[in-house]
Amino acid sequence: MTADRAGSLTVTLCRDFGEFGALAGEWDALHRRCATATPFQSHAWLHSWWISYGQEGRLRVLLVRRSGRLIGRPR
């Protein structure tokens, strides 16, 4: 990953369901900032989907942050 003038970028892999649950606030803030976001990209929908259909140990979510702020997640 490269850095730009606005701040360094970091990519982390979320594999823990509890950690994913804790992302709700910053995930929702990113969702609100995205003009093309759909309801299926909201944390509430994805969290509910994972509870219903996810397989333990299979969660994989890449998170991209710039200077600590979440700026990217799967679309």
PDB file of C-alpha atoms in Angstrom:
ATOM      1  CA  MET A   1       0.000   0.000   0.000  1.00  0.00           C
ATOM      2  CA  THR A   2       1.264   3.478  -0.755  1.00  0.00           C
ATOM      3  CA  ALA A   3       0.955   6.762   1.074  1.00  0.00           C
ATOM      4  CA  ASP A   4      -0.432   9.948  -0.395  1.00  0.00           C
ATOM      5  CA  ARG A   5      -0.151  13.583   0.654  1.00  0.00           C
ATOM      6  CA  ALA A   6      -3.403  13.469   2.620  1.00  0.00           C
ATOM      7  CA  GLY A   7      -2.129  10.741   4.950  1.00  0.00           C
ATOM      8  CA  SER A   8      -0.861   7.209   5.011  1.00  0.00           C
ATOM      9  CA  LEU A   9      -3.073   4.326   3.947  1.00  0.00           C
ATOM     10  CA  THR A  10      -3.333   1.121   5.921  1.00  0.00           C
ATOM     11  CA  VAL A  11      -5.155  -2.083   5.062  1.00  0.00           C
ATOM     12  CA  THR A  12      -6.265  -4.518   7.738  1.00  0.00           C
ATOM     13  CA  LEU A  13      -8.086  -7.820   7.569  1.00  0.00           C
ATOM     14  CA  CYS A  14     -11.020  -8.278   9.941  1.00  0.00           C
ATOM     15  CA  ARG A  15     -11.637 -11.973  10.684  1.00  0.00           C
ATOM     16  CA  ASP A  16     -13.379 -11.702  14.038  1.00  0.00           C
ATOM     17  CA  PHE A  17     -17.160 -11.325  14.271  1.00  0.00           C
ATOM     18  CA  GLY A  18     -16.949  -9.294  17.476  1.00  0.00           C
ATOM     19  CA  GLU A  19     -14.464  -6.930  15.857  1.00  0.00           C
ATOM     20  CA  PHE A  20     -16.774  -6.584  12.854  1.00  0.00           C
ATOM     21  CA  GLY A  21     -19.670  -5.757  15.193  1.00  0.00           C
ATOM     22  CA  ALA A  22     -17.593  -3.036  16.829  1.00  0.00           C
ATOM     23  CA  LEU A  23     -17.082  -1.362  13.428  1.00  0.00           C
ATOM     24  CA  ALA A  24     -20.751  -0.309  13.206  1.00  0.00           C
ATOM     25  CA  GLY A  25     -20.245   3.386  13.961  1.00  0.00           C
ATOM     26  CA  GLU A  26     -17.372   4.062  11.593  1.00  0.00           C
ATOM     27  CA  TRP A  27     -18.839   1.718   8.934  1.00  0.00           C
ATOM     28  CA  ASP A  28     -22.132   3.621   9.020  1.00  0.00           C
ATOM     29  CA  ALA A  29     -20.298   6.956   8.815  1.00  0.00           C
ATOM     30  CA  LEU A  30     -18.497   5.745   5.677  1.00  0.00           C
ATOM     31  CA  HIS A  31     -21.772   4.407   4.266  1.00  0.00           C
ATOM     32  CA  ARG A  32     -23.386   7.845   4.716  1.00  0.00           C
ATOM     33  CA  ARG A  33     -20.466   9.551   2.933  1.00  0.00           C
ATOM     34  CA  CYS A  34     -20.771   7.298  -0.133  1.00  0.00           C
ATOM     35  CA  ALA A  35     -23.207   8.700  -2.707  1.00  0.00           C
ATOM     36  CA  THR A  36     -23.615   5.322  -4.425  1.00  0.00           C
ATOM     37  CA  ALA A  37     -24.020   3.161  -1.310  1.00  0.00           C
ATOM     38  CA  THR A  38     -26.871   0.663  -1.235  1.00  0.00           C
ATOM     39  CA  PRO A  39     -28.786  -0.726   1.760  1.00  0.00           C
ATOM     40  CA  PHE A  40     -26.963  -4.018   1.193  1.00  0.00           C
ATOM     41  CA  GLN A  41     -23.675  -2.331   2.102  1.00  0.00           C
ATOM     42  CA  SER A  42     -24.904  -1.040   5.453  1.00  0.00           C
ATOM     43  CA  HIS A  43     -23.378  -2.508   8.579  1.00  0.00           C
ATOM     44  CA  ALA A  44     -26.823  -3.501   9.880  1.00  0.00           C
ATOM     45  CA  TRP A  45     -27.605  -5.543   6.768  1.00  0.00           C
ATOM     46  CA  LEU A  46     -24.182  -7.205   6.576  1.00  0.00           C
ATOM     47  CA  HIS A  47     -24.140  -7.948  10.302  1.00  0.00           C
ATOM     48  CA  SER A  48     -27.617  -9.513  10.115  1.00  0.00           C
ATOM     49  CA  TRP A  49     -26.646 -11.495   7.019  1.00  0.00           C
ATOM     50  CA  TRP A  50     -23.559 -12.865   8.740  1.00  0.00           C
ATOM     51  CA  ILE A  51     -25.569 -13.905  11.797  1.00  0.00           C
ATOM     52  CA  SER A  52     -28.014 -15.775   9.529  1.00  0.00           C
ATOM     53  CA  TYR A  53     -25.712 -17.280   6.906  1.00  0.00           C
ATOM     54  CA  GLY A  54     -22.068 -16.815   7.870  1.00  0.00           C
ATOM     55  CA  GLN A  55     -19.841 -19.733   8.732  1.00  0.00           C
ATOM     56  CA  GLU A  56     -17.696 -19.511  11.830  1.00  0.00           C
ATOM     57  CA  GLY A  57     -14.075 -18.809  11.031  1.00  0.00           C
ATOM     58  CA  ARG A  58     -14.803 -17.673   7.458  1.00  0.00           C
ATOM     59  CA  LEU A  59     -15.335 -13.911   7.941  1.00  0.00           C
ATOM     60  CA  ARG A  60     -12.949 -11.835   5.821  1.00  0.00           C
ATOM     61  CA  VAL A  61     -13.375  -8.056   5.517  1.00  0.00           C
ATOM     62  CA  LEU A  62     -10.629  -5.794   4.188  1.00  0.00           C
ATOM     63  CA  LEU A  63     -10.635  -2.339   5.761  1.00  0.00           C
ATOM     64  CA  VAL A  64      -8.766   0.607   4.263  1.00  0.00           C
ATOM     65  CA  ARG A  65      -7.949   3.576   6.475  1.00  0.00           C
ATOM     66  CA  ARG A  66      -6.280   6.912   5.788  1.00  0.00           C
ATOM     67  CA  SER A  67      -4.697   8.425   8.879  1.00  0.00           C
ATOM     68  CA  GLY A  68      -6.863   6.119  11.014  1.00  0.00           C
ATOM     69  CA  ARG A  69     -10.190   7.010   9.327  1.00  0.00           C
ATOM     70  CA  LEU A  70     -12.090   4.248   7.524  1.00  0.00           C
ATOM     71  CA  ILE A  71     -12.219   5.165   3.834  1.00  0.00           C
ATOM     72  CA  GLY A  72     -12.835   1.846   2.127  1.00  0.00           C
ATOM     73  CA  ARG A  73     -14.656  -1.436   2.514  1.00  0.00           C
ATOM     74  CA  PRO A  74     -16.083  -3.992   0.068  1.00  0.00           C
ATOM     75  CA  ARG A  75     -18.695  -2.877  -2.444  1.00  0.00           C
TER      76      ARG A  75
END
